[in-house]
mmCIF file of C-alpha atoms in Angstrom:
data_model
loop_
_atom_site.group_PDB
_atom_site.id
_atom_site.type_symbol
_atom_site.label_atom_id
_atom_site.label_comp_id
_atom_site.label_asym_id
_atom_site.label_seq_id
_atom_site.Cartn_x
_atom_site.Cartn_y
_atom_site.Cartn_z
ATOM 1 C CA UNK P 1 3.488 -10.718 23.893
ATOM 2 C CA UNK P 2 7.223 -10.826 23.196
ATOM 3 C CA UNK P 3 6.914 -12.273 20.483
ATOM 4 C CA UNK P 4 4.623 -10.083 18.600
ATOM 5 C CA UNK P 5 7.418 -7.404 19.979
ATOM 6 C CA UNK P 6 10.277 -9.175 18.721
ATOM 7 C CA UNK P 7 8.180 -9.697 15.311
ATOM 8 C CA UNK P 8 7.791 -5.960 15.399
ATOM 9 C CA UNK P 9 10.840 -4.787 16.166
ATOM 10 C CA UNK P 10 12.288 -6.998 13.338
ATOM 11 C CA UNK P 11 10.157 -6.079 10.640
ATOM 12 C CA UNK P 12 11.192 -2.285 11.737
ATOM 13 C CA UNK P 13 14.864 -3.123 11.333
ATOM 14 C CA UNK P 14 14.231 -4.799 8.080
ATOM 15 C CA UNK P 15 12.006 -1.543 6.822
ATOM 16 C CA UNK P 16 14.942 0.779 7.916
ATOM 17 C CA UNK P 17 17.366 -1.148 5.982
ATOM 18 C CA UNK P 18 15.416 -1.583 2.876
ATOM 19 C CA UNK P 19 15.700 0.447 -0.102
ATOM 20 C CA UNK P 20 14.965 0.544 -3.031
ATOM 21 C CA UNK P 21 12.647 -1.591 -3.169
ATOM 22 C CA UNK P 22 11.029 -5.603 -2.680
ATOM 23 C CA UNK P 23 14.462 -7.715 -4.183
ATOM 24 C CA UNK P 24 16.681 -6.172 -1.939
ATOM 25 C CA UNK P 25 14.488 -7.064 0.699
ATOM 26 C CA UNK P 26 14.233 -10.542 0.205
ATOM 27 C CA UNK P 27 17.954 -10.712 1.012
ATOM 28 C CA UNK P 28 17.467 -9.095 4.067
ATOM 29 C CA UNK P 29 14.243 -10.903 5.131
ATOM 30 C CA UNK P 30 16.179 -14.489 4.004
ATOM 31 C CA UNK P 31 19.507 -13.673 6.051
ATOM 32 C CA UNK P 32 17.335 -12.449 8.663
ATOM 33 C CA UNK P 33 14.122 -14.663 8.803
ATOM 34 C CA UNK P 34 15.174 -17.921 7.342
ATOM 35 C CA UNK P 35 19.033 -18.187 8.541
ATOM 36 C CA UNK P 36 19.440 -16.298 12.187
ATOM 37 C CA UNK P 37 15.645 -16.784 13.254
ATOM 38 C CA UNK P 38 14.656 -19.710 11.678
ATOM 39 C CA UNK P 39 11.346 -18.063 11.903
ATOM 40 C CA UNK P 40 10.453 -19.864 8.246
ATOM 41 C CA UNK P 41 11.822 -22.170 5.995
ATOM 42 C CA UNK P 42 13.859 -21.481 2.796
ATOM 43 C CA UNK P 43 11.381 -23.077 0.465
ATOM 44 C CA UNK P 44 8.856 -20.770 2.478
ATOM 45 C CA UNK P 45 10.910 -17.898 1.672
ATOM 46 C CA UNK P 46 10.467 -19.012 -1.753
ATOM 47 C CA UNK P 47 6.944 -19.824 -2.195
ATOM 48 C CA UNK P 48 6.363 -16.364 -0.419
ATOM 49 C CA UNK P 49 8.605 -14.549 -2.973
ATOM 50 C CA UNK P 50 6.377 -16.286 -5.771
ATOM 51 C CA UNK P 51 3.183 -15.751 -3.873
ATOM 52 C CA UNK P 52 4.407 -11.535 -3.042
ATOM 53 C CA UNK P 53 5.397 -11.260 -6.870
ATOM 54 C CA UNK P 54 2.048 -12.419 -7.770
ATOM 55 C CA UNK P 55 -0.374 -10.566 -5.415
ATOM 56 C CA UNK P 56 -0.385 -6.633 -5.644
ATOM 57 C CA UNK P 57 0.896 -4.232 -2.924
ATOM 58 C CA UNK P 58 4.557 -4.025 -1.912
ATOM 59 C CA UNK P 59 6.562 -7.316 -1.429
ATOM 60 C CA UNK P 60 7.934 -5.634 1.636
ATOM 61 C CA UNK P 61 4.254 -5.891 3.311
ATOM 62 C CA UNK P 62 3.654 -9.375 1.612
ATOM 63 C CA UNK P 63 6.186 -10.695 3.180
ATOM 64 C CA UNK P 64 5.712 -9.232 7.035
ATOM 65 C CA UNK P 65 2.134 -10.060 6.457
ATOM 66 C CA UNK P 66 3.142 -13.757 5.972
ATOM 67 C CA UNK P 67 6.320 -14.394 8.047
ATOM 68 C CA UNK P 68 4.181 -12.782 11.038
ATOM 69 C CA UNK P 69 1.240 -14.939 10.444
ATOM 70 C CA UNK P 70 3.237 -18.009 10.359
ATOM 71 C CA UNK P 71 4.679 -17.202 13.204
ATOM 72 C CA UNK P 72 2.092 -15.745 15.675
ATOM 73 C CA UNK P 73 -1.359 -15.325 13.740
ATOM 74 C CA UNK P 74 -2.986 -12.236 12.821
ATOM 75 C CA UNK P 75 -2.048 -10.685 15.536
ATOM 76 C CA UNK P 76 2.134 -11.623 14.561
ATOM 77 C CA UNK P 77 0.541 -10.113 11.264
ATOM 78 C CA UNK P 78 -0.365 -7.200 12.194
ATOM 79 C CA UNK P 79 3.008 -6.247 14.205
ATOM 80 C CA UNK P 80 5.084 -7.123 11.340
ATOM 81 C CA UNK P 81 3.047 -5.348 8.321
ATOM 82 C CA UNK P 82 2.769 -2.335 11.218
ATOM 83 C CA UNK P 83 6.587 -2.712 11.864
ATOM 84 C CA UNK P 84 8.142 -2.640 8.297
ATOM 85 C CA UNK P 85 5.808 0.551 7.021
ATOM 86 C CA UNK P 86 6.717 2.291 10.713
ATOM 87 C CA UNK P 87 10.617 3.448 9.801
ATOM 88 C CA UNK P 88 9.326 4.589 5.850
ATOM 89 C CA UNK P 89 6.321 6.483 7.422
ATOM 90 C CA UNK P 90 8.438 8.689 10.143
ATOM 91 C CA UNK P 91 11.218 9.106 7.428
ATOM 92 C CA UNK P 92 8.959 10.166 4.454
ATOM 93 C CA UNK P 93 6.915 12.844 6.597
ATOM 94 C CA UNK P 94 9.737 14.080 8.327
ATOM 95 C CA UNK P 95 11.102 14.685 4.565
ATOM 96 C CA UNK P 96 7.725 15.966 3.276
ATOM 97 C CA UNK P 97 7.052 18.351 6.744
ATOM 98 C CA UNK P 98 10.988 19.740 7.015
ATOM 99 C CA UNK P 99 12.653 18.945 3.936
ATOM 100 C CA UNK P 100 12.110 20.377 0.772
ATOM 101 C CA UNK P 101 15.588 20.127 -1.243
ATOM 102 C CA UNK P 102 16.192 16.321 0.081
ATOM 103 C CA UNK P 103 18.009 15.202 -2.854
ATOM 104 C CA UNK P 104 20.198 18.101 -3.322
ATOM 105 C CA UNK P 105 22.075 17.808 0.462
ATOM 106 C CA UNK P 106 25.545 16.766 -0.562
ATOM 107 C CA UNK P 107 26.292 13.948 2.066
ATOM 108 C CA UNK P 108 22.736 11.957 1.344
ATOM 109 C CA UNK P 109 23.165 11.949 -2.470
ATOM 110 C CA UNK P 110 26.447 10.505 -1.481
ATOM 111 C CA UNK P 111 25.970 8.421 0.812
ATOM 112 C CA UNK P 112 23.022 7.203 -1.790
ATOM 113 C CA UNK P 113 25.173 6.455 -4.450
ATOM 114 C CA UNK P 114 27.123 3.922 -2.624
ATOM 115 C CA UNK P 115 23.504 2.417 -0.929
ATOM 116 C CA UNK P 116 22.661 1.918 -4.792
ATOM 117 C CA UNK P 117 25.653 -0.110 -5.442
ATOM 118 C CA UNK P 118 24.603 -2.314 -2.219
ATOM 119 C CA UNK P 119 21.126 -2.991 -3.532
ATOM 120 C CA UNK P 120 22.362 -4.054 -6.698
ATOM 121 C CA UNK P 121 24.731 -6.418 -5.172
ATOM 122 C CA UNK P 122 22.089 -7.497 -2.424
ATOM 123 C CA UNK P 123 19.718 -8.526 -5.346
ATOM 124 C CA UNK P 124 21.726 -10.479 -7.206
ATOM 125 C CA UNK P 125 22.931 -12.065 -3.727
ATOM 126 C CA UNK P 126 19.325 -13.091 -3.479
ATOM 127 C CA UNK P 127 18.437 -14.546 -6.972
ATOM 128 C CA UNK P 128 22.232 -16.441 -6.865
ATOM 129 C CA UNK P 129 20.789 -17.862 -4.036
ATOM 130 C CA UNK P 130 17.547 -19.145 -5.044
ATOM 131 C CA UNK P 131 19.104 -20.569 -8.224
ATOM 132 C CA UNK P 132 21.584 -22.854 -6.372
ATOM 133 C CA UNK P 133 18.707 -24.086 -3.814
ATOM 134 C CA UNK P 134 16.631 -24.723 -7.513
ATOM 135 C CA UNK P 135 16.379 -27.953 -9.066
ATOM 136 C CA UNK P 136 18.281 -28.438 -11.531
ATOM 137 C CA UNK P 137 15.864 -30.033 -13.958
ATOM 138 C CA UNK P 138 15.778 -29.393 -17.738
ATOM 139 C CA UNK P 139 13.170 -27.149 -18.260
ATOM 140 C CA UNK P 140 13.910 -25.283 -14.907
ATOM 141 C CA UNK P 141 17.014 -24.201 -16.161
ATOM 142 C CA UNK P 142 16.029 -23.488 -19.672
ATOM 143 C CA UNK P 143 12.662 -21.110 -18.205
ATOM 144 C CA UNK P 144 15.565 -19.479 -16.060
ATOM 145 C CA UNK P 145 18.452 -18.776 -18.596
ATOM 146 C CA UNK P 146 15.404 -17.630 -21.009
ATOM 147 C CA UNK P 147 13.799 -15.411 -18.671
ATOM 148 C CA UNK P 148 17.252 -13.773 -17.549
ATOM 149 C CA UNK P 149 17.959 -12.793 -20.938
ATOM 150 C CA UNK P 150 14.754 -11.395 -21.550
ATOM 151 C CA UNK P 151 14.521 -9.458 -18.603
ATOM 152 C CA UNK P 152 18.042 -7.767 -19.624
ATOM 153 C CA UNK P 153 16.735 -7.384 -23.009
ATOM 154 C CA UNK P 154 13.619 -5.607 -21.688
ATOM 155 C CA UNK P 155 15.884 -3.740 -19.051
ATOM 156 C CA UNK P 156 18.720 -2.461 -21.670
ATOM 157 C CA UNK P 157 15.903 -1.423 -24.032
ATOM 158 C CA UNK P 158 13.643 0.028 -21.429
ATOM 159 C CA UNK P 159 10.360 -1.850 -23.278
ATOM 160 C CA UNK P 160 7.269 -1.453 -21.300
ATOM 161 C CA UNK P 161 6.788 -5.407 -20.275
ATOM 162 C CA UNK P 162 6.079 -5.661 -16.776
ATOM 163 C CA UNK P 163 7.736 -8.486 -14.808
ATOM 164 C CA UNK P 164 3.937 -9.693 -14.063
ATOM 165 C CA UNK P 165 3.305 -10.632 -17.382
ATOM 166 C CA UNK P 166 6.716 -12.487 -17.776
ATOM 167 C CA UNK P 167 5.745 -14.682 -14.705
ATOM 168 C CA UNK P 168 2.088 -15.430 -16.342
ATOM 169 C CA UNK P 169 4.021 -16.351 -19.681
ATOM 170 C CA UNK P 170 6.333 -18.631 -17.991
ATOM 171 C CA UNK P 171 3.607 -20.237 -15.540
ATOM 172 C CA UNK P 172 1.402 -21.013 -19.020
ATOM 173 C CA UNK P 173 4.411 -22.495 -20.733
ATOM 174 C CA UNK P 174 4.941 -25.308 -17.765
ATOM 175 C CA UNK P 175 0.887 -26.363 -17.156
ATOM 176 C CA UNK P 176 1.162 -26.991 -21.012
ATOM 177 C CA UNK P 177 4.304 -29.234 -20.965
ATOM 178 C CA UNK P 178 2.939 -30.447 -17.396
ATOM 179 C CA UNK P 179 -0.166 -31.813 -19.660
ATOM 180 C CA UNK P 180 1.325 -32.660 -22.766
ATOM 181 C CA UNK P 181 3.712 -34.601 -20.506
ATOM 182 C CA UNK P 182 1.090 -36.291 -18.025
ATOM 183 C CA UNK P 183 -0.963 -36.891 -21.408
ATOM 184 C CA UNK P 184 2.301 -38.417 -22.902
ATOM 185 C CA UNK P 185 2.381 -40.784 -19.544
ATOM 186 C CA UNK P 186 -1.016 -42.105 -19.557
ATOM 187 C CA UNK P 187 -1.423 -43.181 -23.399
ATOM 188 C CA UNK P 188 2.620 -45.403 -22.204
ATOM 189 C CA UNK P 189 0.041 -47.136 -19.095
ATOM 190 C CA UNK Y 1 -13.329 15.666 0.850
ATOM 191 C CA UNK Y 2 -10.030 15.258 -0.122
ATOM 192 C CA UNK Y 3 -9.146 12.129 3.121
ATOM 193 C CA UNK Y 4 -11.927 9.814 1.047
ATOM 194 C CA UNK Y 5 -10.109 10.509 -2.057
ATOM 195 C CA UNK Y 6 -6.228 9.774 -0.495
ATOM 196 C CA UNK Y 7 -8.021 6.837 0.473
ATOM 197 C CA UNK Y 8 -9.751 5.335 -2.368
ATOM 198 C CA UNK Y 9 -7.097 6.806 -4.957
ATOM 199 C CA UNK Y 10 -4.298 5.048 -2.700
ATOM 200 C CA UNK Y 11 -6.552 1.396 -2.377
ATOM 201 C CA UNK Y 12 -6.090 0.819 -6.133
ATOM 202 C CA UNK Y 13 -2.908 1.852 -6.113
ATOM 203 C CA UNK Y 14 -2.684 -1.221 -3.404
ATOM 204 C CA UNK Y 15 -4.372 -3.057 -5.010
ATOM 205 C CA UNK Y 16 -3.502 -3.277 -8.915
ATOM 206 C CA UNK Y 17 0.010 -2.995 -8.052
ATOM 207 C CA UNK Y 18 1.781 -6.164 -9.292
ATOM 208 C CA UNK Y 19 4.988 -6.719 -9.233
ATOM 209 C CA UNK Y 20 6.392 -4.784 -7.211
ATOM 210 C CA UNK Y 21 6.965 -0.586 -7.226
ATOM 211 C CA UNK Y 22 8.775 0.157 -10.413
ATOM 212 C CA UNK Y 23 5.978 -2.340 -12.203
ATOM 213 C CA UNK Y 24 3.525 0.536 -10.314
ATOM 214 C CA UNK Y 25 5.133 3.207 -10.823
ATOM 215 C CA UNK Y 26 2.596 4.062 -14.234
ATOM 216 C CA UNK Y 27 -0.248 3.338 -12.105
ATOM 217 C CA UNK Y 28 0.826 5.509 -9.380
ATOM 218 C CA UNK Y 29 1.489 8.362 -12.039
ATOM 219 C CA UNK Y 30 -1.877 7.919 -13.173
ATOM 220 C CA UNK Y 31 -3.867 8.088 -9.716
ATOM 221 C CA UNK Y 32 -1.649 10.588 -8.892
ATOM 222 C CA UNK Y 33 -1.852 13.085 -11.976
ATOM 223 C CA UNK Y 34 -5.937 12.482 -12.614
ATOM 224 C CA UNK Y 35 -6.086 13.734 -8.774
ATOM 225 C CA UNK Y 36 -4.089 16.890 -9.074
ATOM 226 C CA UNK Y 37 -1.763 15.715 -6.289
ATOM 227 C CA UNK Y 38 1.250 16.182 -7.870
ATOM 228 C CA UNK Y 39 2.888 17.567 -11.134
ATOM 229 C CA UNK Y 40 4.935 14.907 -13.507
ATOM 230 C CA UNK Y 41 8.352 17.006 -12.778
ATOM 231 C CA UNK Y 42 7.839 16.341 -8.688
ATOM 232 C CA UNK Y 43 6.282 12.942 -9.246
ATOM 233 C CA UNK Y 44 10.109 12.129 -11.208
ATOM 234 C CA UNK Y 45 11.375 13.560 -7.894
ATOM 235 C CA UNK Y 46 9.670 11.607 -5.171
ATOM 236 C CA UNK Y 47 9.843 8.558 -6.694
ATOM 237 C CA UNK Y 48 14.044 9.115 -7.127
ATOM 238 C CA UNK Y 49 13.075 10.473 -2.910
ATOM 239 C CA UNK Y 50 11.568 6.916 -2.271
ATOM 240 C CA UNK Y 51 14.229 5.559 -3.992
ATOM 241 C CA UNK Y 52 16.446 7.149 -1.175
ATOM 242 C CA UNK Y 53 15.183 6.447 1.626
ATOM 243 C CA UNK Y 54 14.259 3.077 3.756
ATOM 244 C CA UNK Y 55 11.092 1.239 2.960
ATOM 245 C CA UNK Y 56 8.739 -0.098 0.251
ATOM 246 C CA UNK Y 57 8.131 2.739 -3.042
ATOM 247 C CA UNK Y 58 4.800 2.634 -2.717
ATOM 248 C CA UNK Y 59 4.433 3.339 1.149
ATOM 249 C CA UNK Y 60 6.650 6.156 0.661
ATOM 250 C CA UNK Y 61 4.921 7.591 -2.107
ATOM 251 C CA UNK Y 62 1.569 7.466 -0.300
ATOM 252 C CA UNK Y 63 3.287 8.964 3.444
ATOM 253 C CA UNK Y 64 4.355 12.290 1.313
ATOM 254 C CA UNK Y 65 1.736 12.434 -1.076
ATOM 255 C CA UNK Y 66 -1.111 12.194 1.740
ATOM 256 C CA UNK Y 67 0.967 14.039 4.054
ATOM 257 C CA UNK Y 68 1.657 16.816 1.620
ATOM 258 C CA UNK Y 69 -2.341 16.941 0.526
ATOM 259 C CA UNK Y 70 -3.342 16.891 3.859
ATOM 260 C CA UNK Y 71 -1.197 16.756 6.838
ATOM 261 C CA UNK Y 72 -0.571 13.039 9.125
ATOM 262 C CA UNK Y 73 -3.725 12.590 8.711
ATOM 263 C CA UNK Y 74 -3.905 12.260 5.242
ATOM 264 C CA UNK Y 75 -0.525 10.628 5.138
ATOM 265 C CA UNK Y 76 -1.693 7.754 7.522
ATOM 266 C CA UNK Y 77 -4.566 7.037 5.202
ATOM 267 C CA UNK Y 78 -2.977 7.264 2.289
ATOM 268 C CA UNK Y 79 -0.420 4.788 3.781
ATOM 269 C CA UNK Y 80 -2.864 2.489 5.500
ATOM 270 C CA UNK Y 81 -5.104 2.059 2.388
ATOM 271 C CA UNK Y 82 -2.088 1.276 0.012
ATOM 272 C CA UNK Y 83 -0.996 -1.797 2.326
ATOM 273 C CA UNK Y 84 -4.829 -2.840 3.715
ATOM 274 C CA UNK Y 85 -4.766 -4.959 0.301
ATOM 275 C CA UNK Y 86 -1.529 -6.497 0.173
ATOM 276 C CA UNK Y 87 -2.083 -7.193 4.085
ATOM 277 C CA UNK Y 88 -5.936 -9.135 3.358
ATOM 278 C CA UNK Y 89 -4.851 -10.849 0.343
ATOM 279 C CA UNK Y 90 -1.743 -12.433 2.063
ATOM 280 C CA UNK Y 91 -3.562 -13.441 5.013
ATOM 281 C CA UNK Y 92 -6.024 -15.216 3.381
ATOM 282 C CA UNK Y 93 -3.223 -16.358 0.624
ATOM 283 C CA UNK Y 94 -1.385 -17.889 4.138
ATOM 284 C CA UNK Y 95 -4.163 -19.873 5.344
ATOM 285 C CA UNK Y 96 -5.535 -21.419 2.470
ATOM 286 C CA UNK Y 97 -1.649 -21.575 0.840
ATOM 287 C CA UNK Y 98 -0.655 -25.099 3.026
ATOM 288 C CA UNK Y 99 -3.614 -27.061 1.041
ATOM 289 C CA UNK Y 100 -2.399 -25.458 -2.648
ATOM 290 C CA UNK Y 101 0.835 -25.830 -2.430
ATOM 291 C CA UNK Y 102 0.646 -29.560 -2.916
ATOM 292 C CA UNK Y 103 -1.748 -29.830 -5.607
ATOM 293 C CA UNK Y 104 -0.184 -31.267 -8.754
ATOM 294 C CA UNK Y 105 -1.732 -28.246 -11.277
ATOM 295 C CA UNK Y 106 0.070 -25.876 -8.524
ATOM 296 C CA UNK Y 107 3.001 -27.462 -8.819
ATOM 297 C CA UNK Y 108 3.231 -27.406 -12.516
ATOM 298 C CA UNK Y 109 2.829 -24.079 -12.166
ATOM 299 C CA UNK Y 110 5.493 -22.629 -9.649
ATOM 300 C CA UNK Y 111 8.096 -25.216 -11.723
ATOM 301 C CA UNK Y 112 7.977 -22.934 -14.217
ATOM 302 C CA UNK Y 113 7.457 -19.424 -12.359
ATOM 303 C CA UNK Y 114 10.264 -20.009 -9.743
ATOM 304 C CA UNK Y 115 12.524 -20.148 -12.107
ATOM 305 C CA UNK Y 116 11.034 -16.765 -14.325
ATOM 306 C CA UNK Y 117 11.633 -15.005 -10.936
ATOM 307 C CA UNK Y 118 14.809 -16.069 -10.367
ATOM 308 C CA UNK Y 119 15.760 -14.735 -13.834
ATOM 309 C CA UNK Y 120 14.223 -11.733 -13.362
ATOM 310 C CA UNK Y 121 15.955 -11.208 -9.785
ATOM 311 C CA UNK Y 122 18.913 -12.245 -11.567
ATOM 312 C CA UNK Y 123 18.735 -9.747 -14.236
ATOM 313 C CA UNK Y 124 17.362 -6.689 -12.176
ATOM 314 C CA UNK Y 125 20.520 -7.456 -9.786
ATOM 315 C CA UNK Y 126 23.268 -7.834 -12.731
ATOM 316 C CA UNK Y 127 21.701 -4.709 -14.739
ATOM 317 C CA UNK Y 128 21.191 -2.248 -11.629
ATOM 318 C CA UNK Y 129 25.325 -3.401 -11.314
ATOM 319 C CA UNK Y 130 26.375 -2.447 -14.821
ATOM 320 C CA UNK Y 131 23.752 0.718 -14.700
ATOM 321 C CA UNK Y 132 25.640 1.816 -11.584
ATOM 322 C CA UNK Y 133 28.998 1.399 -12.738
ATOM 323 C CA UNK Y 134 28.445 2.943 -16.495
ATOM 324 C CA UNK Y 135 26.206 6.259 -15.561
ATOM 325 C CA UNK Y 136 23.905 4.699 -18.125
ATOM 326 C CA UNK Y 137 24.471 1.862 -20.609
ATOM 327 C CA UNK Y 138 26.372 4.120 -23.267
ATOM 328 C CA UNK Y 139 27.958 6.581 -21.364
ATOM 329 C CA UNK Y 140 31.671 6.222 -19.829
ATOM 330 C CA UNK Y 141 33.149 4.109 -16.567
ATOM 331 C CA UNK Y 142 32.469 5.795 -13.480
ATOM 332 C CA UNK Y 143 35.531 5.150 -11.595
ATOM 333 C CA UNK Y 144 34.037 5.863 -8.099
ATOM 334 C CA UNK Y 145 31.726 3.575 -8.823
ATOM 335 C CA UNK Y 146 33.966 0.595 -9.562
ATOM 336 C CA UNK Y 147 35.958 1.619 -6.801
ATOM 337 C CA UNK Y 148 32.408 1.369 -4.578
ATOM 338 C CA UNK Y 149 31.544 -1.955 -6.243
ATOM 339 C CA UNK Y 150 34.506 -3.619 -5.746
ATOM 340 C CA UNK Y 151 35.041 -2.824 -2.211
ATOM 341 C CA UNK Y 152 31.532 -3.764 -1.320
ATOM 342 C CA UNK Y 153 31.523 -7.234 -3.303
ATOM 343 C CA UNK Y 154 35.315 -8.065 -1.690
ATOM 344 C CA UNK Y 155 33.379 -7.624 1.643
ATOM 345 C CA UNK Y 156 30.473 -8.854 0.882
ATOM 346 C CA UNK Y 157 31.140 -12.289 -1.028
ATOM 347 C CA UNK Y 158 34.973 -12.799 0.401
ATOM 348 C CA UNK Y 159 34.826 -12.446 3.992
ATOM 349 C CA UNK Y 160 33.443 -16.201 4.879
ATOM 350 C CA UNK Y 161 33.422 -18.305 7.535
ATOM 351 C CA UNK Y 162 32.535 -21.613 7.781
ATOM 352 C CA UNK Y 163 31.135 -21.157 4.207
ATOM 353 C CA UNK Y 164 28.793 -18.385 5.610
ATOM 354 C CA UNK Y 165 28.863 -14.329 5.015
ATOM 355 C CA UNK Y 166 30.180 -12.540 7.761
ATOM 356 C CA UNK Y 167 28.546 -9.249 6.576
ATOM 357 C CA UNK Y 168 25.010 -9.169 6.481
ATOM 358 C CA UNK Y 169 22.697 -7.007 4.383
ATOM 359 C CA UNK Y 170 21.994 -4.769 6.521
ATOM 360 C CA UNK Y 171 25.508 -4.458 7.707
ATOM 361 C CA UNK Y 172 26.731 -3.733 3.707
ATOM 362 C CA UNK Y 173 23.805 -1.162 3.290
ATOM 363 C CA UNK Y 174 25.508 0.434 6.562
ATOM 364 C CA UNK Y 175 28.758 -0.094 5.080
ATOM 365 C CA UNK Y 176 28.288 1.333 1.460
ATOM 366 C CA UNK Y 177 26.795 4.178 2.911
ATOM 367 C CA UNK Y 178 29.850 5.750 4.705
ATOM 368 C CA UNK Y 179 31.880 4.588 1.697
ATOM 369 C CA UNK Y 180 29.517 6.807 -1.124
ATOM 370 C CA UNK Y 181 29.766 9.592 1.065
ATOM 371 C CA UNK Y 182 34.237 8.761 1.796
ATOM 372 C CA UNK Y 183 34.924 8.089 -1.996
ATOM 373 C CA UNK Y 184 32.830 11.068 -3.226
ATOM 374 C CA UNK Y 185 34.213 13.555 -1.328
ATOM 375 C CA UNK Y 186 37.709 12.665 -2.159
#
């Protein structure tokens, strides 16, 4: 039972902190989760981030889902999904119930525009991460470089190419070498 | 019976939403608009209110939109059917994911989409930086903004010990917070 409270209560802390959006929260799940708790591993954390990136719904709730079933079942599941929507759902119908000009009070879209300059820092905190725990094999690195530049192409231009697609592209490209290469091996035996 | 529709109209937003919120966002506008819920101009609004405010997008959509159509009723079913998905899918991903993850085809695989979404993480990060910092990627240097980013990435990535960050995320969230609202009152 303390557990699935301590799961909860954790997953509400990370919820509260969290905006805008699933990459800033894999910083906060990683610093929290994988380094102070120890709750899962970092190549978990990674295999989750892949996993949440390629399953719908919001990589927030992927990741409770899975960091509370690793650690305590469905039930650990089910506190940590329930604990990372809680803070969101009081603070969104609070808004919708009393607050009707949200954006225009002074001190939040202040306070906002330094919380956006966190998030972009927190997200690149997170993929700098992940790169320097990646190995460094050729075609890692050349995937990586070529989908960074894309994604600022796509990003700068504002094309409609959703981040989904990317991932299928890229996951094609390597179970073709993978074959070609394996295929390569056996005709050498 | 406008609780079935939050629900069903909120379960495929849950469940066709890959890649994360802003990859949703045109399927949200979609449910959304064909439902009458909300007009495009207030749609542009709550998403920049999400945007704002703690938690995953999509969950925050779905609390004001259901809460707005139909009180916290509607806003806990809107919210509970656009996370049941995600929720089902990862638990049976999890239990299943031990036996995959070692398969050779598998591993092809994630060597070449770890590092796509590092790139992309990468990317999002550096251009939600330079988008911050230049109002836009033609328009002039917003000088409270450096002044913001600078602080917070001194903190942030100088203060070490023992080769580990002193401030956590949460703590810099906290942090650049009190900052936005110091540097742009001045």
């Amino acid at each position: 039972m303390k557990d699935i409270l301590e799961l909860f209560l954790t997953f509400a802390k990370i919820g509260l902190f969290t905006f805008g959006g699933g990459y800033a929260m894999i910083s906060i799940i990683e610093n929290i989760c994988v380094e102070k708790k120890k709750w899962i591993t970092h190549e978990e954390m990674m295999n989750i981030t892949i996993v949440a990136e390629s399953t719908p719904g919001p990589v927030a709730v992927n990741c409770a889902t899975f960091v509370g079933f690793k650690k305590k079942g469905f039930a650990g599941a089910l506190a940590a999904t329930f604990g990372v929507i809680i803070p969101s759902f009081v603070v969104i119908y609070l808004i919708a119930m009393f607050l009707n000009h949200f954006l225009e009070i002074t001190w939040i879209a202040n306070a906002f525009k330094g919380i956006k300059i966190a998030v972009g820092i927190l997200i690149f905190d997170a993929g700098l991460k992940m790169l320097k725990k990646m190995k460094k094999q050729k075609f890692m690195l050349i995937v990586f470089i070529c989908s960074t530049l894309l994604m600022i192409f796509i990003t700068v231009l504002a094309w409609n190419f959703s981040s989904i697609s990317m991932m299928l592209i890229a996951g094609a490209v390597s179970m073709v070498v993978f074959l070609i290469e394996s295929r390569k091996a056996g005709e050498k035996k | 019976m406008i609780y079935l529709e939050l629900f069903i109209g909120f379960l495929k937003v849950g469940l066709f939403s890959f890649g994360g919120a802003y990859a949703a966002i045109p399927l949200i506008r979609d449910v959304v608009l064909s439902y009458g819920w909300l007009d495009d101009e207030m749609l542009t609004y709550m998403i920049a209110v999400s945007e704002s405010t703690p938690g995953p997008i999509m969950v925050n959509l779905a609390t004001y939109i259901g809460t707005s159509q139909a009180g916290i009723i509607g806003g806990m079913l809107a919210t509970f059917a656009v996370v049941l998905p995600a929720f089902i899918i990862i638990l049976i991903v999890t239990a299943i994911m031990s036996k995959f993850i070692n398969n050779k085809y598998v591993k092809a695989l994630i060597s070449g989409i770890m590092p796509c979404v590092i790139g992309i993480i990468l990317a999002t990060g550096s251009c939600m930086i330079v988008k911050n910092i230049f109002t836009g990627f033609t328009t002039a240097v917003d000088i409270k903004a450096v002044i913001i980013s600078v602080i917070l990435a001194g903190l942030f990535f100088g203060i070490k010990k023992d080769g580990k960050k002193l401030i956590s995320p949460i703590a810099l969230i906290a942090i650049s917070a009190v900052i936005g609202m110091v540097v742009n009152i001045v």
